[in-house]
CSV table of C-alpha atoms and ligand atoms in Angstrom, one decimal:
chain,number,residue,atom,x,y,z
A,3,MET,CA,0.0,0.0,0.0
A,4,GLN,CA,1.3,3.5,-0.8
A,5,ALA,CA,1.9,5.8,2.0
A,6,PRO,CA,-0.5,8.7,2.0
A,7,THR,CA,1.1,11.9,0.7
A,8,ARG,CA,1.0,14.9,2.7
A,9,PRO,CA,-0.9,17.8,1.1
A,10,ILE,CA,1.3,20.7,-0.1
A,11,VAL,CA,-1.3,23.2,1.2
A,12,ASP,CA,-3.2,22.3,4.2
A,13,ILE,CA,-6.1,24.6,5.3
A,14,ARG,CA,-8.1,24.1,8.5
A,15,GLY,CA,-10.9,26.2,9.6
A,16,LEU,CA,-9.4,29.3,8.0
A,17,THR,CA,-12.0,32.2,8.3
A,18,LYS,CA,-12.0,35.9,7.7
A,19,THR,CA,-14.3,38.8,8.9
A,20,TYR,CA,-13.1,42.2,7.9
A,21,ASP,CA,-13.3,45.0,10.4
A,22,ASN,CA,-16.8,46.5,10.1
A,23,GLY,CA,-17.4,44.1,7.2
A,24,PRO,CA,-19.2,40.9,6.5
A,25,THR,CA,-17.8,37.5,7.1
A,26,ALA,CA,-15.9,37.2,3.8
A,27,LEU,CA,-15.0,33.6,4.3
A,28,GLU,CA,-16.6,31.1,6.7
A,29,PRO,CA,-14.4,28.5,8.3
A,30,LEU,CA,-12.8,26.6,5.4
A,31,ASP,CA,-11.1,23.3,5.2
A,32,LEU,CA,-9.1,22.3,2.1
A,33,ARG,CA,-6.1,20.2,1.3
A,34,ILE,CA,-4.3,20.6,-2.0
A,35,ASP,CA,-1.9,18.0,-3.4
A,36,LYS,CA,1.4,18.7,-5.0
A,37,GLY,CA,1.3,19.2,-8.8
A,38,GLU,CA,-2.5,19.7,-9.1
A,39,ILE,CA,-4.4,22.5,-10.6
A,40,LEU,CA,-7.2,23.7,-8.4
A,41,ALA,CA,-9.7,26.2,-9.7
A,42,LEU,CA,-11.7,28.2,-7.1
A,43,LEU,CA,-14.9,29.1,-8.9
A,44,GLY,CA,-17.3,31.7,-7.7
A,45,PRO,CA,-19.1,34.9,-8.6
A,46,ASN,CA,-17.7,38.3,-7.7
A,47,GLY,CA,-17.6,38.9,-3.9
A,48,ALA,CA,-17.6,35.1,-3.1
A,49,GLY,CA,-14.4,35.3,-1.0
A,50,LYS,CA,-11.9,33.8,-3.5
A,51,THR,CA,-9.4,36.8,-3.3
A,52,THR,CA,-9.7,36.8,0.5
A,53,LEU,CA,-8.7,33.1,0.8
A,54,ILE,CA,-5.6,33.4,-1.5
A,55,SER,CA,-4.7,36.8,0.2
A,56,MET,CA,-4.6,35.0,3.6
A,57,LEU,CA,-2.5,32.1,2.3
A,58,CYS,CA,0.0,34.7,0.7
A,59,GLY,CA,0.2,36.7,4.0
A,60,LEU,CA,-1.5,39.8,2.6
A,61,VAL,CA,-4.7,39.5,4.8
A,62,SER,CA,-4.5,38.2,8.4
A,63,PRO,CA,-6.9,35.4,9.1
A,64,SER,CA,-9.7,35.8,11.8
A,65,GLY,CA,-9.3,32.2,12.7
A,66,GLY,CA,-8.0,28.7,11.7
A,67,THR,CA,-4.6,27.7,10.3
A,68,ALA,CA,-3.0,26.9,7.0
A,69,THR,CA,0.3,25.4,6.1
A,70,VAL,CA,2.4,25.3,2.9
A,71,SER,CA,4.7,22.2,2.8
A,72,GLY,CA,4.2,22.0,6.6
A,73,HIS,CA,5.2,25.7,7.2
A,74,ASP,CA,2.5,27.6,9.1
A,75,ILE,CA,1.5,30.7,7.2
A,76,ILE,CA,1.7,32.9,10.3
A,77,ALA,CA,4.1,31.3,12.7
A,78,ASP,CA,6.5,30.4,9.9
A,79,TYR,CA,5.7,33.1,7.5
A,80,ARG,CA,9.0,33.5,5.8
A,81,ALA,CA,9.4,29.9,5.0
A,82,ALA,CA,5.9,29.6,3.8
A,83,ARG,CA,6.1,32.7,1.6
A,84,HIS,CA,9.2,31.5,0.0
A,85,LEU,CA,7.3,28.5,-1.4
A,86,ILE,CA,4.6,30.7,-2.8
A,87,GLY,CA,4.3,32.8,-6.0
A,88,LEU,CA,1.4,35.2,-6.4
A,89,VAL,CA,0.1,36.6,-9.7
A,90,PRO,CA,-2.2,39.4,-8.6
A,91,GLN,CA,-5.4,40.5,-10.4
A,92,GLU,CA,-4.3,44.1,-10.9
A,93,ILE,CA,-1.4,44.9,-13.0
A,94,SER,CA,1.1,46.4,-10.6
A,95,LEU,CA,4.3,47.1,-12.4
A,96,GLU,CA,6.8,50.0,-12.5
A,97,PRO,CA,6.2,51.4,-16.0
A,98,PHE,CA,9.8,52.6,-16.8
A,99,THR,CA,11.5,49.5,-15.5
A,100,ARG,CA,12.9,47.0,-18.1
A,101,VAL,CA,11.4,43.5,-18.1
A,102,TRP,CA,14.7,41.8,-17.0
A,103,ASP,CA,15.3,44.2,-14.2
A,104,SER,CA,11.7,43.9,-12.9
A,105,VAL,CA,11.9,40.1,-12.7
A,106,SER,CA,15.4,40.1,-11.3
A,107,PHE,CA,14.4,42.6,-8.6
A,108,THR,CA,11.6,40.3,-7.4
A,109,ARG,CA,14.1,37.5,-7.0
A,110,GLY,CA,16.3,39.8,-4.9
A,111,LEU,CA,13.2,40.6,-2.6
A,112,PHE,CA,13.2,37.0,-1.6
A,113,GLY,CA,16.9,37.3,-0.6
A,114,LEU,CA,18.1,35.1,-3.4
A,115,LYS,CA,21.3,35.5,-5.3
A,116,ARG,CA,21.2,36.8,-8.8
A,117,ASP,CA,20.9,33.9,-11.2
A,118,ASP,CA,20.9,34.9,-14.9
A,119,ALA,CA,20.5,31.3,-16.1
A,120,LYS,CA,17.3,31.0,-14.0
A,121,LEU,CA,16.0,34.3,-15.3
A,122,ASP,CA,16.7,33.4,-18.9
A,123,GLU,CA,14.7,30.2,-18.4
A,124,ILE,CA,11.7,31.9,-17.0
A,125,LEU,CA,11.6,34.6,-19.6
A,126,ARG,CA,12.0,32.0,-22.4
A,127,ARG,CA,9.2,30.0,-20.9
A,128,LEU,CA,6.9,32.9,-20.9
A,129,SER,CA,7.9,34.0,-24.4
A,130,LEU,CA,9.4,37.2,-22.9
A,131,TRP,CA,12.9,36.7,-23.9
A,132,ASP,CA,12.7,39.0,-27.0
A,133,LYS,CA,11.1,41.7,-24.8
A,134,ARG,CA,13.7,41.4,-21.9
A,135,ARG,CA,15.2,44.8,-22.6
A,136,ALA,CA,11.7,46.6,-23.2
A,137,ARG,CA,10.3,48.9,-20.7
A,138,ILE,CA,7.1,47.7,-19.0
A,139,ASN,CA,5.2,50.7,-20.5
A,140,GLU,CA,6.1,49.6,-24.1
A,141,LEU,CA,4.4,46.3,-23.6
A,142,SER,CA,0.9,45.1,-24.6
A,143,GLY,CA,-1.5,44.1,-21.9
A,144,GLY,CA,-0.8,40.4,-22.6
A,145,MET,CA,2.9,40.9,-22.2
A,146,LYS,CA,2.4,42.7,-19.0
A,147,ARG,CA,0.4,39.7,-17.7
A,148,ARG,CA,3.3,37.5,-18.6
A,149,VAL,CA,5.7,39.8,-16.8
A,150,LEU,CA,3.4,39.4,-13.7
A,151,ILE,CA,3.8,35.6,-13.9
A,152,ALA,CA,7.5,35.8,-14.5
A,153,LYS,CA,7.9,37.9,-11.3
A,154,ALA,CA,5.8,35.4,-9.4
A,155,LEU,CA,8.1,32.6,-10.7
A,156,ALA,CA,11.3,34.4,-10.0
A,157,HIS,CA,12.0,32.8,-6.7
A,158,ASP,CA,11.1,29.3,-8.0
A,159,PRO,CA,8.0,28.8,-5.9
A,160,LYS,CA,6.4,25.5,-5.5
A,161,VAL,CA,2.8,26.8,-5.2
A,162,LEU,CA,1.5,29.4,-7.6
A,163,PHE,CA,-1.6,31.4,-6.9
A,164,LEU,CA,-3.2,33.1,-9.9
A,165,ASP,CA,-6.0,35.5,-9.0
A,166,GLU,CA,-8.4,35.8,-11.9
A,167,PRO,CA,-5.6,35.4,-14.5
A,168,THR,CA,-7.8,36.0,-17.4
A,169,ALA,CA,-10.3,38.7,-16.2
A,170,GLY,CA,-10.8,41.1,-19.1
A,171,VAL,CA,-8.3,39.5,-21.5
A,172,ASP,CA,-9.2,38.5,-25.0
A,173,VAL,CA,-9.8,35.0,-26.1
A,174,GLU,CA,-6.4,34.4,-27.6
A,175,LEU,CA,-4.6,35.6,-24.5
A,176,ARG,CA,-6.8,33.4,-22.4
A,177,ARG,CA,-5.8,30.4,-24.3
A,178,ASP,CA,-2.1,31.4,-24.0
A,179,MET,CA,-2.6,31.7,-20.3
A,180,TRP,CA,-4.1,28.2,-20.1
A,181,GLU,CA,-1.1,26.8,-22.0
A,182,ILE,CA,1.2,28.6,-19.6
A,183,VAL,CA,-0.6,27.1,-16.7
A,184,ALA,CA,-0.5,23.5,-18.2
A,185,ASP,CA,3.3,23.9,-18.8
A,186,LEU,CA,3.8,25.0,-15.2
A,187,LYS,CA,1.9,22.0,-14.0
A,188,LYS,CA,4.2,19.7,-16.1
A,189,SER,CA,7.2,21.3,-14.3
A,190,GLY,CA,5.7,20.2,-11.0
A,191,VAL,CA,4.3,23.5,-9.7
A,192,THR,CA,1.0,23.2,-7.8
A,193,ILE,CA,-1.4,25.9,-9.1
A,194,ILE,CA,-4.4,27.4,-7.4
A,195,LEU,CA,-6.3,29.8,-9.5
A,196,THR,CA,-9.5,31.8,-9.0
A,197,THR,CA,-11.9,32.5,-11.7
A,198,HIS,CA,-15.5,33.4,-12.4
A,199,TYR,CA,-15.3,31.9,-15.8
A,200,ILE,CA,-16.7,28.4,-15.7
A,201,GLU,CA,-15.1,27.7,-19.1
A,202,GLU,CA,-11.8,28.4,-17.6
A,203,ALA,CA,-12.2,26.0,-14.7
A,204,GLU,CA,-13.6,23.4,-17.1
A,205,ALA,CA,-10.7,23.8,-19.5
A,206,ILE,CA,-7.7,23.7,-17.1
A,207,ALA,CA,-8.5,22.4,-13.6
A,208,ASP,CA,-7.9,19.0,-12.1
A,209,ARG,CA,-10.2,19.7,-9.2
A,210,ILE,CA,-12.9,22.4,-8.8
A,211,GLY,CA,-13.9,24.2,-5.6
A,212,VAL,CA,-17.1,26.2,-5.8
A,213,ILE,CA,-17.3,29.2,-3.5
A,214,ASN,CA,-20.3,31.3,-2.9
A,215,LYS,CA,-21.0,34.0,-0.3
A,216,GLY,CA,-18.0,33.0,1.7
A,217,ARG,CA,-18.9,29.4,1.8
A,218,LEU,CA,-16.9,26.6,0.1
A,219,LEU,CA,-19.9,24.5,-1.3
A,220,LEU,CA,-17.9,21.7,-2.6
A,221,VAL,CA,-14.5,20.6,-4.0
A,222,GLU,CA,-14.4,17.8,-6.3
A,223,GLU,CA,-12.4,16.2,-9.3
A,224,LYS,CA,-13.7,18.0,-12.4
A,225,HIS,CA,-14.9,14.9,-14.3
A,226,ALA,CA,-16.4,13.3,-11.2
A,227,LEU,CA,-18.2,16.6,-10.6
A,228,ILE,CA,-19.6,16.8,-14.0
A,229,SER,CA,-20.8,13.3,-14.0
A,230,ARG,CA,-22.2,13.3,-10.4
A,231,MET,CA,-24.1,16.5,-10.6
A,232,GLY,CA,-24.9,16.2,-14.1
A,233,ARG,CA,-28.2,15.7,-15.7
A,234,LYS,CA,-28.6,14.4,-19.1
A,235,GLU,CA,-31.0,15.1,-21.8
A,236,LEU,CA,-32.2,12.9,-24.5
A,237,ARG,CA,-33.2,14.6,-27.9
A,238,ILE,CA,-35.7,12.6,-29.8
A,239,ALA,CA,-35.9,13.6,-33.5
A,240,LEU,CA,-39.2,12.7,-35.2
A,241,ARG,CA,-39.8,11.6,-38.7
A,242,ALA,CA,-42.8,14.0,-39.0
A,243,PRO,CA,-43.7,17.0,-36.9
A,244,CYS,CA,-46.1,16.6,-34.0
A,245,ALA,CA,-48.5,19.4,-33.3
A,246,ALA,CA,-48.5,18.9,-29.6
A,247,VAL,CA,-47.0,16.5,-27.0
A,248,PRO,CA,-49.6,13.6,-26.8
A,249,GLU,CA,-51.5,13.4,-23.5
A,250,THR,CA,-50.2,9.9,-23.0
A,251,LEU,CA,-46.7,11.3,-22.6
A,252,ALA,CA,-47.6,14.1,-20.2
A,253,GLU,CA,-45.8,12.5,-17.2
A,254,TYR,CA,-42.3,12.8,-19.0
A,255,ASP,CA,-42.5,16.6,-19.1
A,256,LEU,CA,-41.1,16.7,-22.7
A,257,GLU,CA,-40.0,19.9,-24.3
A,258,ARG,CA,-41.3,20.2,-27.9
A,259,SER,CA,-39.2,22.2,-30.3
A,260,ALA,CA,-41.1,25.1,-32.2
A,261,ASP,CA,-41.1,23.1,-35.5
A,262,GLY,CA,-42.5,20.1,-33.7
A,263,MET,CA,-39.7,17.8,-35.0
A,264,THR,CA,-37.9,17.3,-31.7
A,265,LEU,CA,-38.9,16.2,-28.2
A,266,THR,CA,-36.3,16.7,-25.4
A,267,TYR,CA,-36.4,14.5,-22.2
A,268,HIS,CA,-34.5,15.6,-19.1
A,269,TYR,CA,-33.3,12.8,-16.7
A,270,ASP,CA,-31.0,12.4,-13.7
A,271,THR,CA,-28.1,10.1,-14.0
A,272,ARG,CA,-28.1,9.5,-10.3
A,273,ARG,CA,-31.6,7.8,-10.4
A,274,GLU,CA,-31.8,4.0,-10.6
A,275,SER,CA,-33.9,4.2,-13.6
A,276,THR,CA,-33.8,6.9,-16.2
A,277,GLY,CA,-37.2,6.0,-17.6
A,278,ILE,CA,-35.9,6.0,-21.2
A,279,THR,CA,-37.0,2.5,-22.1
A,280,ARG,CA,-40.5,3.1,-21.0
A,281,LEU,CA,-40.6,6.5,-22.7
A,282,LEU,CA,-39.5,5.1,-26.0
A,283,GLN,CA,-42.2,2.4,-25.8
A,284,ASP,CA,-44.8,5.1,-25.0
A,285,ILE,CA,-43.7,7.2,-27.8
A,286,ALA,CA,-44.1,4.2,-30.2
A,287,SER,CA,-47.6,3.5,-28.8
A,288,ALA,CA,-48.5,7.2,-29.3
A,289,GLY,CA,-47.9,6.7,-33.0
A,290,LEU,CA,-44.7,8.9,-33.2
A,291,LEU,CA,-42.0,7.6,-35.5
A,292,LEU,CA,-38.4,8.1,-34.4
A,293,ALA,CA,-35.7,9.5,-36.9
A,294,ASP,CA,-32.8,9.8,-34.4
A,295,LEU,CA,-31.8,9.8,-30.8
A,296,GLU,CA,-29.1,11.9,-29.2
A,297,THR,CA,-27.9,12.4,-25.5
A,298,ARG,CA,-26.2,15.3,-24.0
A,299,GLN,CA,-24.5,15.8,-20.6
A,300,SER,CA,-25.2,19.0,-18.8
A,301,SER,CA,-22.1,21.2,-18.7
A,302,LEU,CA,-20.3,22.6,-15.7
A,303,GLU,CA,-22.0,25.9,-16.5
A,304,GLU,CA,-25.4,24.4,-15.7
A,305,ILE,CA,-24.3,22.7,-12.6
A,306,PHE,CA,-22.7,25.9,-11.3
A,307,VAL,CA,-25.8,28.0,-12.0
A,308,ASP,CA,-27.9,25.5,-10.2
A,309,LEU,CA,-25.5,25.3,-7.2
A,310,VAL,CA,-25.4,29.1,-6.8
A,311,ARG,CA,-29.2,29.4,-7.2
A,312,ASP,CA,-29.8,26.7,-4.7
A,313,GLY,CA,-27.6,28.7,-2.3
A,314,GLN,CA,-29.7,31.7,-2.8
A,315,LYS,CA,-33.0,29.9,-2.2
A,316,GLU,CA,-31.6,28.5,1.1
A,317,ASP,CA,-30.7,32.2,2.1
A,318,ALA,CA,-34.2,33.3,1.3
A,319,ALA,CA,-35.8,30.5,3.3
B,14,LIG,P1,-14.0,37.5,-4.7
B,14,LIG,O1,-12.5,37.5,-4.9
B,14,LIG,O2,-14.6,36.2,-4.7
B,14,LIG,O3,-14.6,38.5,-5.7
B,14,LIG,P2,-13.4,38.9,-2.2
B,14,LIG,O4,-12.6,38.0,-1.5
B,14,LIG,O5,-12.8,40.0,-2.9
B,14,LIG,O6,-14.3,38.1,-3.2
B,14,LIG,O7,-14.6,39.6,-1.3
B,14,LIG,C1,-15.4,38.8,-0.4
B,14,LIG,C2,-16.2,39.8,0.5
B,14,LIG,O8,-15.3,40.4,1.4
B,14,LIG,C3,-17.0,40.8,-0.3
B,14,LIG,O9,-18.2,41.0,0.4
B,14,LIG,C4,-16.1,42.0,-0.2
B,14,LIG,O10,-16.8,43.1,-0.3
B,14,LIG,C5,-15.5,41.9,1.2
B,14,LIG,N1,-14.1,42.5,1.3
B,14,LIG,C6,-13.1,42.2,0.5
B,14,LIG,N2,-12.0,42.9,0.9
B,14,LIG,C7,-12.3,43.7,1.9
B,14,LIG,C8,-11.7,44.6,2.7
B,14,LIG,N3,-10.4,45.0,2.6
B,14,LIG,N4,-12.5,45.3,3.7
B,14,LIG,C9,-13.7,45.0,3.9
B,14,LIG,N5,-14.4,44.0,3.1
B,14,LIG,C10,-13.8,43.4,2.1
């Protein structure tokens, strides 16, 4: 039997209430394994930035503990911080500094010796090598984002936090960012990113945590989440249009398309019986002829919208 591995980030009961503010984060437990990509998904104001700011030592927790590679983020702050890289949401760069100097400076902040070979490697990895002598204010928005990542990697962190890495960027740059994240994972870096783009979590994460109103609603492996929470739909294409859904099929709650050529049946994959066999028999008995059948899994987007809406219903109750 394999010995259980210790999580690289171990969060226990971490909570934050800002002065004169709401509880931004209710006590949260989360363990993150080395080398995984975890996406924290949630709407604006959910508490995502608060969580990663606490882990990076920028916001002090109101309670609970967290460790990075066994180092407590408060008692052993320096050691924990050394292992962490943070790519902030806002572009915060010195406009007249040259790319090389900016990244080199960050390395120095961590008390590390100058290492030109290391810097070369980081700049090349982020396609910034050609721009190493450019001043920050000469760079496009996309290049500036790359510089932020290069700075976060300058001290060779083991855990990288990316706060909304693609908020407000165009589609092409978003895809570039996803590739960069995938490359970093390959090199063994553990990545925790926050996003409110479901598509982003779906595209790159190994595990997804959903946060809403300061509460971590769930954390689950992406594919398991999609198949566990997922509903499916069966689209039934007919050979001839039906003017209305026959009375005998009322119990199935079928959706009829505007042209009457398709009926859609929604079912829950978690139920013991999907009801499909009986539905198809009943359709035949109603005299409708089938042209084709197609099933579709509900997407993460639909799951997420349901989760957040259920949370709101609970609050209202
Ligand atoms: P997210 O990153 O998911 O958008 P945040 O962590 O920024 O969410 O915010 C969570 C909640 O905490 C929000 O209600 C926000 O208004 C509040 N909040 C965030 N930062 C502060 C602060 N410095 N002072 C007071 N309240 C804050």
